[in-house]
Structures are given as C-alpha cells and as structure tokens.
Coordinates of C-alpha atoms in Angstrom, one line a residue:
X738 CA 50.7 18.5 -2.0
X739 CA 50.2 14.9 -0.9
X740 CA 51.9 12.3 -3.0
X741 CA 52.5 8.6 -2.7
X742 CA 56.1 9.4 -1.5
X743 CA 55.0 11.8 1.1
X744 CA 53.5 9.4 3.7
X745 CA 55.6 6.7 5.4
X746 CA 54.7 3.1 6.0
X747 CA 52.2 2.3 8.8
X748 CA 52.1 -0.4 11.4
X749 CA 51.6 -4.0 10.3
X750 CA 49.3 -6.8 11.4
X751 CA 46.4 -6.0 13.8
X752 CA 45.6 -2.5 15.1
X753 CA 43.5 -2.4 18.3
X754 CA 41.1 0.6 18.6
X755 CA 39.5 0.6 22.0
X756 CA 35.8 1.0 22.5
X757 CA 34.5 3.5 25.0
X758 CA 32.2 2.3 27.8
X759 CA 29.2 2.5 25.5
X760 CA 30.9 0.6 22.7
X761 CA 31.6 3.7 20.6
X762 CA 34.7 4.7 18.7
X763 CA 36.4 8.1 19.2
X764 CA 37.9 9.3 15.9
X765 CA 39.6 12.2 17.8
X766 CA 41.6 9.7 19.8
X767 CA 42.2 7.5 16.8
X768 CA 43.7 10.4 14.8
X769 CA 46.2 11.0 17.6
X770 CA 47.7 7.6 16.9
X771 CA 47.9 8.1 13.2
X772 CA 51.5 7.7 11.8
X773 CA 50.8 10.3 9.2
X774 CA 49.2 12.9 11.5
X775 CA 50.6 15.8 9.4
X776 CA 48.8 14.5 6.3
X777 CA 45.3 14.0 7.9
X778 CA 43.8 17.3 6.7
X779 CA 45.3 17.0 3.2
X780 CA 44.5 13.3 2.6
X781 CA 41.1 12.9 0.9
X782 CA 38.5 10.5 2.2
X783 CA 38.3 7.1 0.4
X784 CA 35.5 5.6 -1.6
X785 CA 34.5 2.5 0.3
X786 CA 33.1 -0.7 -1.2
X787 CA 31.7 -3.7 0.8
X788 CA 33.5 -6.9 0.0
X789 CA 32.2 -9.5 2.5
X790 CA 31.2 -10.3 6.0
X791 CA 32.2 -13.7 7.3
X792 CA 33.1 -15.2 10.7
X793 CA 32.4 -11.8 12.4
X794 CA 34.8 -10.0 10.1
X795 CA 33.8 -7.1 7.9
X796 CA 36.0 -6.6 4.8
X797 CA 35.9 -3.3 2.9
X798 CA 37.8 -2.1 -0.2
X799 CA 38.9 1.5 0.3
X800 CA 40.0 3.4 -2.8
X801 CA 42.5 6.2 -2.2
X802 CA 44.4 8.2 -4.8
X803 CA 47.4 6.0 -3.9
X804 CA 45.5 2.8 -4.7
X805 CA 43.1 0.2 -3.4
X806 CA 43.4 -1.2 0.1
X807 CA 41.5 -4.0 1.9
X808 CA 40.6 -2.9 5.4
X809 CA 39.3 -5.6 7.7
X810 CA 37.3 -5.1 10.9
X811 CA 36.6 -7.5 13.8
X812 CA 35.1 -6.5 17.1
X813 CA 35.8 -8.0 20.5
X814 CA 34.2 -6.9 23.8
X815 CA 36.7 -4.2 24.5
X816 CA 38.2 -3.2 21.2
X817 CA 37.9 -3.0 17.4
X818 CA 40.6 -5.0 15.7
X819 CA 41.6 -3.6 12.3
X820 CA 44.1 -4.6 9.6
X821 CA 45.0 -2.9 6.4
X822 CA 46.6 -4.4 3.2
X823 CA 49.1 -1.6 2.9
X824 CA 51.5 -3.7 5.1
X825 CA 53.1 -0.7 6.8
X826 CA 56.1 -1.2 9.1
X827 CA 56.0 1.7 11.6
X828 CA 54.3 1.7 14.9
X829 CA 50.9 3.3 14.9
X830 CA 47.7 3.4 12.9
X831 CA 48.0 3.9 9.1
X832 CA 46.2 6.7 7.5
X833 CA 44.0 4.3 5.5
X834 CA 42.5 2.9 8.6
X835 CA 42.1 6.4 10.2
X836 CA 40.4 7.9 7.2
X837 CA 38.2 4.8 6.6
X838 CA 37.0 4.7 10.2
X839 CA 36.4 8.5 10.1
X840 CA 34.2 8.2 7.0
X841 CA 32.1 5.4 8.5
X842 CA 31.7 7.1 11.9
X843 CA 30.8 10.4 10.3
X844 CA 28.1 8.7 8.1
X845 CA 26.7 6.0 10.4
X846 CA 27.7 7.1 13.9
X847 CA 30.3 6.2 16.5
X848 CA 28.4 2.9 17.5
X849 CA 28.5 1.4 14.0
X850 CA 31.3 -1.0 14.7
X851 CA 29.6 -2.4 17.9
X852 CA 27.2 -4.1 15.4
X853 CA 30.1 -6.5 14.5
X854 CA 30.1 -8.1 18.0
X855 CA 28.8 -11.7 18.1
X856 CA 25.0 -12.1 18.0
X857 CA 24.6 -8.4 17.1
X858 CA 23.1 -6.8 14.0
X859 CA 25.7 -8.0 11.4
X860 CA 25.4 -11.6 12.6
X861 CA 21.6 -11.4 12.5
X862 CA 21.4 -9.6 9.1
X863 CA 23.6 -12.1 7.3
X864 CA 22.1 -15.1 9.1
X865 CA 18.4 -14.1 8.7
X866 CA 18.3 -12.6 5.2
X867 CA 14.5 -11.9 5.2
X868 CA 14.7 -9.5 8.2
X869 CA 17.1 -6.9 6.9
X870 CA 18.1 -4.8 3.9
X871 CA 21.8 -4.3 3.3
X872 CA 22.4 -0.8 1.8
X873 CA 25.7 -0.2 0.1
X874 CA 27.0 3.3 -0.4
X875 CA 30.4 5.0 -1.1
X876 CA 30.7 5.1 2.7
X877 CA 30.5 1.3 3.1
X878 CA 27.4 -0.8 4.1
X879 CA 24.7 -0.2 6.6
X880 CA 21.8 -2.4 7.8
X881 CA 18.1 -1.5 7.7
X882 CA 15.5 -3.6 9.5
X883 CA 12.5 -4.4 7.3
X884 CA 9.1 -3.2 8.4
X885 CA 8.0 -6.7 9.6
X886 CA 10.8 -6.7 12.2
X887 CA 9.9 -3.4 13.7
X888 CA 11.5 -3.2 17.1
X889 CA 14.4 -5.6 17.4
X890 CA 15.3 -6.9 20.9
X891 CA 17.6 -6.1 22.7
X892 CA 18.8 -3.2 20.5
X893 CA 15.6 -1.2 20.1
X894 CA 13.8 0.0 23.2
X895 CA 10.1 0.8 23.1
X896 CA 9.8 4.6 23.0
X897 CA 7.4 5.0 25.9
X898 CA 7.6 7.3 29.0
X899 CA 7.1 4.4 31.4
X900 CA 9.4 1.3 31.6
X901 CA 7.8 -2.1 31.4
X902 CA 8.4 -2.8 35.1
X903 CA 6.8 0.5 36.0
X904 CA 3.7 -0.3 33.9
X905 CA 3.4 -3.8 35.4
X906 CA 3.6 -2.4 38.9
X907 CA 0.7 0.0 38.5
X908 CA -2.2 -0.6 40.8
X909 CA -5.5 1.2 40.7
X910 CA -8.4 0.5 43.1
X911 CA -11.3 -1.1 41.4
X912 CA -14.4 1.1 41.8
X913 CA -17.5 0.1 39.8
X914 CA -20.5 2.3 39.6
X915 CA -23.8 1.2 38.2
X916 CA -24.8 3.3 35.3
X917 CA -27.9 5.4 35.7
X918 CA -30.5 5.8 32.9
X919 CA -30.3 9.2 31.2
X920 CA -32.3 10.9 28.5
X921 CA -30.8 11.1 25.0
X922 CA -28.3 13.8 24.3
X923 CA -25.4 14.2 21.8
X924 CA -22.0 13.9 23.4
X925 CA -18.7 13.8 21.5
X926 CA -15.9 11.6 22.8
X927 CA -12.9 13.7 21.8
X928 CA -9.9 11.5 20.8
X929 CA -6.8 13.7 20.5
X930 CA -4.8 12.9 17.4
X931 CA -1.8 10.6 18.1
X932 CA -2.7 10.4 21.8
X933 CA -1.2 13.9 22.6
X934 CA -3.5 14.3 25.7
X935 CA -6.2 12.4 27.5
X936 CA -9.6 12.0 25.8
X937 CA -12.4 14.2 27.0
X938 CA -16.1 14.8 26.5
X939 CA -17.8 17.8 24.8
X940 CA -21.5 18.1 24.1
X941 CA -22.5 19.2 20.6
X942 CA -25.8 20.2 19.0
X943 CA -26.9 18.7 15.7
X944 CA -29.9 18.2 13.5
X945 CA -31.8 15.0 13.9
X946 CA -33.2 12.7 11.2
X947 CA -37.0 12.6 10.8
X948 CA -37.1 9.4 12.8
X949 CA -35.0 11.0 15.6
X950 CA -32.7 8.0 15.7
X951 CA -29.5 9.7 14.4
X952 CA -27.8 13.0 13.8
X953 CA -27.6 14.0 10.2
X954 CA -25.5 17.1 10.6
X955 CA -23.7 19.0 13.3
X956 CA -24.5 22.5 14.3
X957 CA -21.8 23.5 16.8
X958 CA -19.7 22.4 19.7
X959 CA -21.0 23.3 23.1
X960 CA -18.0 23.7 25.5
X961 CA -20.3 26.1 27.3
X962 CA -24.0 25.4 27.1
X963 CA -26.2 28.1 25.7
X964 CA -29.7 28.8 27.1
X965 CA -31.5 26.7 24.5
X966 CA -29.2 23.7 25.0
X967 CA -29.5 24.0 28.8
X968 CA -33.3 23.8 28.6
X969 CA -33.2 20.7 26.4
X970 CA -31.1 18.4 28.6
X971 CA -31.9 16.6 31.9
X972 CA -30.3 17.3 35.2
X973 CA -28.4 14.0 34.9
X974 CA -27.0 15.0 31.5
X975 CA -26.0 18.4 33.0
X976 CA -24.0 16.5 35.6
X977 CA -22.2 14.8 32.7
X978 CA -21.6 18.1 30.9
X979 CA -20.1 19.6 34.1
X980 CA -17.8 16.6 34.7
X981 CA -16.8 16.6 31.0
X982 CA -15.9 20.3 31.1
X983 CA -13.6 19.7 34.1
X984 CA -12.0 16.8 32.3
X985 CA -11.5 18.9 29.1
X986 CA -9.7 21.6 31.1
X987 CA -7.4 19.1 32.7
X988 CA -6.8 17.4 29.3
X989 CA -5.8 20.8 27.7
X990 CA -3.6 21.7 30.6
X991 CA -1.9 18.3 30.3
X992 CA -1.4 18.8 26.6
X993 CA 0.2 22.2 27.1
X994 CA 2.5 21.0 29.8
X995 CA 3.8 18.2 27.5
X996 CA 4.0 20.5 24.4
X997 CA 1.3 18.3 22.8
X998 CA 4.0 15.6 22.4
X999 CA 3.0 12.4 20.6
X1000 CA 4.5 10.5 23.5
X1001 CA 2.9 12.1 26.6
X1002 CA 4.0 11.4 30.1
X1003 CA 2.2 8.7 32.0
X1004 CA 2.4 10.5 35.3
X1005 CA 0.1 11.4 38.2
X1006 CA -1.9 13.7 36.0
X1007 CA -2.5 11.0 33.4
X1008 CA -3.6 8.7 36.3
X1009 CA -5.9 11.5 37.6
X1010 CA -7.5 11.7 34.1
X1011 CA -8.0 7.9 34.1
X1012 CA -9.7 8.0 37.5
X1013 CA -12.0 10.9 36.3
X1014 CA -12.9 8.8 33.3
X1015 CA -13.8 5.9 35.7
X1016 CA -16.5 8.2 37.1
X1017 CA -17.6 9.7 33.8
X1018 CA -17.7 6.5 31.8
X1019 CA -20.8 5.0 33.5
X1020 CA -22.7 8.2 32.8
X1021 CA -22.3 7.6 29.1
X1022 CA -23.4 4.0 29.0
X1023 CA -27.1 4.8 28.7
X1024 CA -26.8 7.7 26.4
X1025 CA -28.1 7.1 22.9
X1026 CA -26.2 9.7 21.0
X1027 CA -22.6 9.2 21.7
X1028 CA -19.9 9.8 18.9
X1029 CA -16.2 9.4 18.8
X1030 CA -14.5 12.4 17.3
X1031 CA -11.0 12.8 16.0
X1032 CA -9.6 15.9 17.7
X1033 CA -6.8 17.9 16.1
X1034 CA -6.7 20.9 18.6
X1035 CA -8.7 23.5 20.4
X1036 CA -9.0 25.7 17.3
X1037 CA -11.2 23.0 15.7
X1038 CA -13.8 23.6 18.5
X1039 CA -14.3 27.2 17.3
X1040 CA -15.8 25.8 14.0
X1041 CA -18.7 23.5 13.3
X1042 CA -18.0 19.8 14.0
X1043 CA -17.0 17.9 11.0
X1044 CA -19.2 15.0 10.0
X1045 CA -16.3 13.0 8.6
X1046 CA -14.5 13.2 12.0
X1047 CA -17.5 11.8 14.0
X1048 CA -18.5 8.2 14.2
X1049 CA -21.4 6.7 16.1
X1050 CA -20.4 4.4 18.9
X1051 CA -22.0 2.2 21.5
X1052 CA -20.6 2.5 25.1
X1053 CA -20.1 -1.0 26.6
X1054 CA -19.9 -2.0 30.2
X1055 CA -17.8 -5.1 29.3
X1056 CA -14.2 -4.9 30.3
X1057 CA -11.4 -5.6 27.7
X1058 CA -8.8 -8.3 28.8
X1059 CA -5.3 -7.8 27.6
X1060 CA -3.2 -10.8 26.6
X1061 CA 0.0 -11.4 24.8
X1062 CA 1.0 -13.9 22.1
X1063 CA 4.4 -15.3 21.0
X1064 CA 4.5 -16.4 17.3
X1065 CA 7.4 -18.1 15.6
X1066 CA 7.8 -17.1 12.0
X1067 CA 10.7 -16.9 9.5
X1068 CA 13.4 -17.8 12.0
X1069 CA 12.3 -15.3 14.6
X1070 CA 9.8 -14.8 17.4
X1071 CA 7.3 -12.0 17.5
X1072 CA 5.5 -10.7 20.6
X1073 CA 2.1 -9.2 19.9
X1074 CA -0.8 -8.0 22.1
X1075 CA -4.4 -9.1 21.8
X1076 CA -7.6 -8.0 23.5
X1077 CA -10.5 -10.3 24.6
X1078 CA -14.1 -9.4 25.4
X1079 CA -15.9 -12.0 27.5
X1080 CA -13.0 -14.4 26.7
X1081 CA -13.4 -13.9 22.9
X1082 CA -10.4 -12.5 21.1
X1083 CA -11.1 -9.5 18.9
X1084 CA -9.9 -10.0 15.3
X1085 CA -9.2 -6.3 14.9
X1086 CA -9.4 -3.3 17.3
X1087 CA -8.1 0.3 17.8
X1088 CA -6.2 0.9 21.0
X1089 CA -4.3 4.0 19.8
X1090 CA -6.1 6.3 22.2
X1091 CA -5.3 6.3 25.9
X1092 CA -7.8 4.4 28.2
X1093 CA -10.0 2.8 25.4
X1094 CA -10.4 0.1 22.9
X1095 CA -12.7 0.6 19.9
X1096 CA -14.0 -2.5 18.1
X1097 CA -16.6 -2.4 15.3
X1098 CA -18.3 0.8 16.6
X1099 CA -18.2 -0.3 20.3
X1100 CA -16.2 1.5 22.9
X1101 CA -14.7 -0.3 25.9
X1102 CA -12.7 1.2 28.7
X1103 CA -9.8 -0.7 30.3
X1104 CA -10.5 -1.8 33.8
X1105 CA -7.1 -0.6 35.3
X1106 CA -4.6 2.1 34.6
X1107 CA -2.0 -0.6 34.2
X1108 CA -4.0 -2.2 31.4
X1109 CA -4.3 1.2 29.7
X1110 CA -0.6 1.9 29.9
X1111 CA 0.6 -1.6 28.8
X1112 CA -1.8 -1.3 25.8
X1113 CA -0.2 2.0 24.8
X1114 CA 3.3 0.6 25.4
X1115 CA 2.6 -2.2 22.9
X1116 CA 0.6 -0.2 20.4
X1117 CA 3.6 2.1 20.2
X1118 CA 5.9 -0.9 19.6
X1119 CA 3.6 -2.6 17.1
X1120 CA 5.3 -5.9 17.9
X1121 CA 8.6 -6.9 19.3
X1122 CA 10.9 -9.2 17.3
X1123 CA 13.3 -11.6 19.0
X1124 CA 15.8 -13.9 17.3
X1125 CA 17.0 -17.2 18.8
X1126 CA 20.3 -15.6 19.9
X1127 CA 18.4 -13.3 22.3
X1128 CA 15.5 -15.6 23.4
X1129 CA 17.0 -16.2 26.8
X1130 CA 17.6 -12.5 27.5
X1131 CA 14.1 -11.6 26.2
X1132 CA 12.6 -14.2 28.5
X1133 CA 14.1 -12.5 31.6
X1134 CA 13.6 -8.9 30.4
X1135 CA 10.1 -9.1 28.9
X1136 CA 8.4 -12.5 28.7
X1137 CA 8.6 -13.6 32.3
X1138 CA 7.5 -10.3 33.8
X1139 CA 4.6 -10.1 31.4
X1140 CA 3.5 -13.7 32.0
X1141 CA 3.3 -13.0 35.8
X1142 CA 0.5 -10.5 35.2
X1143 CA -1.0 -11.3 31.8
X1144 CA -2.0 -14.4 29.8
X1145 CA 0.8 -15.3 27.4
X1146 CA -0.1 -17.7 24.6

C-alpha cells in the first residue's frame, strides 16, 4: 500500500526533460528517471487544474492523495523544464512530475508541451483571445481553434495530395477548340459527392414540358443508349455520348483505385481526366439541356434520376481567373481565394468539384490543370490564418510563391 511515508523526496529546482527530434516527450524514458520507480504502478494519477499561463510558463495544480502540488512547465528549443512544489532533495524526477506528464501525454499526445515554445499555440491563444477556446478538464487544459481560424499557419498543413509548390509548377498546354452547334439533348454532368472521383457525363431521358423548353421529370439514366434514344440524337451528340462513356469508365476506375477517398490523388490519371474534359467541354457548350447532378455512387444509376439532385446549368466558354486576397481582421491575417469572370469578382461560387466553378447556374471550366488543383487546395483549406508572429515565414512559404503566379490583393 502506498502511503505518504513510502516515497522519498525527489530532486529540487528545475528538472530538464529532453524533447525528441520532433519535439515530443517520451513518458517511457521519463519513468526511467523517476526517483520512486517502484511506486509508479501503485501511485494513482492526479487530478489536474489549470492555474495560469504567463511568460511562456504553464502552471498546473496537481492533486494527489498526498496533497496538492504546483507543477510548472517551460519549454526551450531542446527540452521541457519542469519544477514541482514538493521540494524534494534526491537526484531524479519526482513522482508528481512523472505522473502529471504521463496524464497529459496520454490525454493530449506527446507533442502537447511543444505548444509552450515561444510564438506557438499557447502564446497565440493567450495573446489573441478571440481565436481560441481554452478547455479545462481534470487532465489540465487544451486549446481549440475557433471555426473562424480554420487552418493555422504554420502548425496546420492543408490536407491535400499535392504540395503547393507542386501545384504551382503544373503546366498544361493550352488547346482551345471552337464549339460546334449541336441539336438539343439531355446530358447530366455527374458531380461525385465530396470530389471522390473526376466528374463525367451521362445522357438521360426525361419528359419534356409542353413548350419543350425544360425537362419536367426524368425517366432513366442512359449509360448505354437504347434503340429509341439512339434514333433521337444526332451524330454529333453520339460523339459526345461515346466520349462521355469513356470518361465515365475512367472516372469509376479512378474512384476504385483511390477507395473513393474524399481526398483523391492529383496524379497522372487525374491529369488525363482533365485533358479529356478539355475535349468534351466544347461539345457541351451549344447543348440546350445540360444539368448538373449530385452523384453518390454507381448504384444510383440503376434507379431513375432524382429531380432534386439535378439542376439546370448553362455551359460558358468564359474562363475563370483565380486570385488570392489577404485580409487583416481581429489581430490576424487571413488568406482567401477568389474567382473572376471577365475581370469581375464572383460574390459567391461553388468550386468543390474538380475542374469546375459553378456560379448562379452557370458552369465554367478552369483553363489549366494548375488552376483546377490550386482551387481544390484552397477550397479544402477554406482559408489560411496567419498571426503576426508567423507573417514572415508565411510570406516565404505561401505568399511569395502564390504571388509569382497569381494575382494577390
């Protein structure tokens, strides 16, 4: 049984706990330095209460059955410096420090204490009150970025398969084909949910209004044309059907290879799909009945198209221009993306699907693969938040490379 008499005094003053190369703390190595190693398994974990954070020092009150102890943490580049109010005298780490660090690492991860370094999360959270919530539990305190901060530079990295430098180095030959006039036929632009695969085209049959100017209800998808549908379309539209079918097969193959991930790879196959779209897109521009359709998987095509998933769109030849904007608000900078059409910024737009921008019922296709990729990179981020402490680093890592290729307001 553990009693107050059964563990000896621990080391006084500052205890240095080294960081590993990634600024993490190893509790296994820490326990080897504990002066009360034989009591580690018997000694219960403390209840931890946040006291204060000031001058890069975090102060916690740790309640053990032997009493309350103030444990103070301060991080340097190579080590975590810790003191305990137990005022032990033996060389080594006291059990209060060992158990407190173990509780925090178990709950919040081995990199928790790296947040105490200058200009890191604790500094920002206590300096910029509006950007963070401070959540207190029996395991101490942790910081949560508020939704308006979103991704915080340089700690949060955009979760995208291509790095920024790789996106900005993309080059696609510009090939423009003049659209040819086609007779009206209903085509569905299938937009896979959450961008899990490249968009594709599928024809569909539907019942027309009396004035023949819109589709009032859908009859069925036509991944393979039946005899009646084949008789009703022109040779030019048949060309679009054939190319659309090839693109659909590639899109489904791409989705399977990526396990229909919400973050698909922007690789050579995605580039091939983009180039195929550059050939197909002009064929759509003179079609009257074109609809965008939210696509949730190949099973949906075995049923009748849903009217609620289909939206009438106009296919535009105009090219969207990507630009970026830095806005200073509430003690921080935010980098956002905008889109212009003919030099006019769009007040709102949907760029969540690869290759396209949709604005007020009009479809636009990005002129280059790089534009399509950078749009997805930024849509995935939402916006990037930068505080003054990291403005210089952000300028080198993000702002300057973007400004070399895109307009930055």
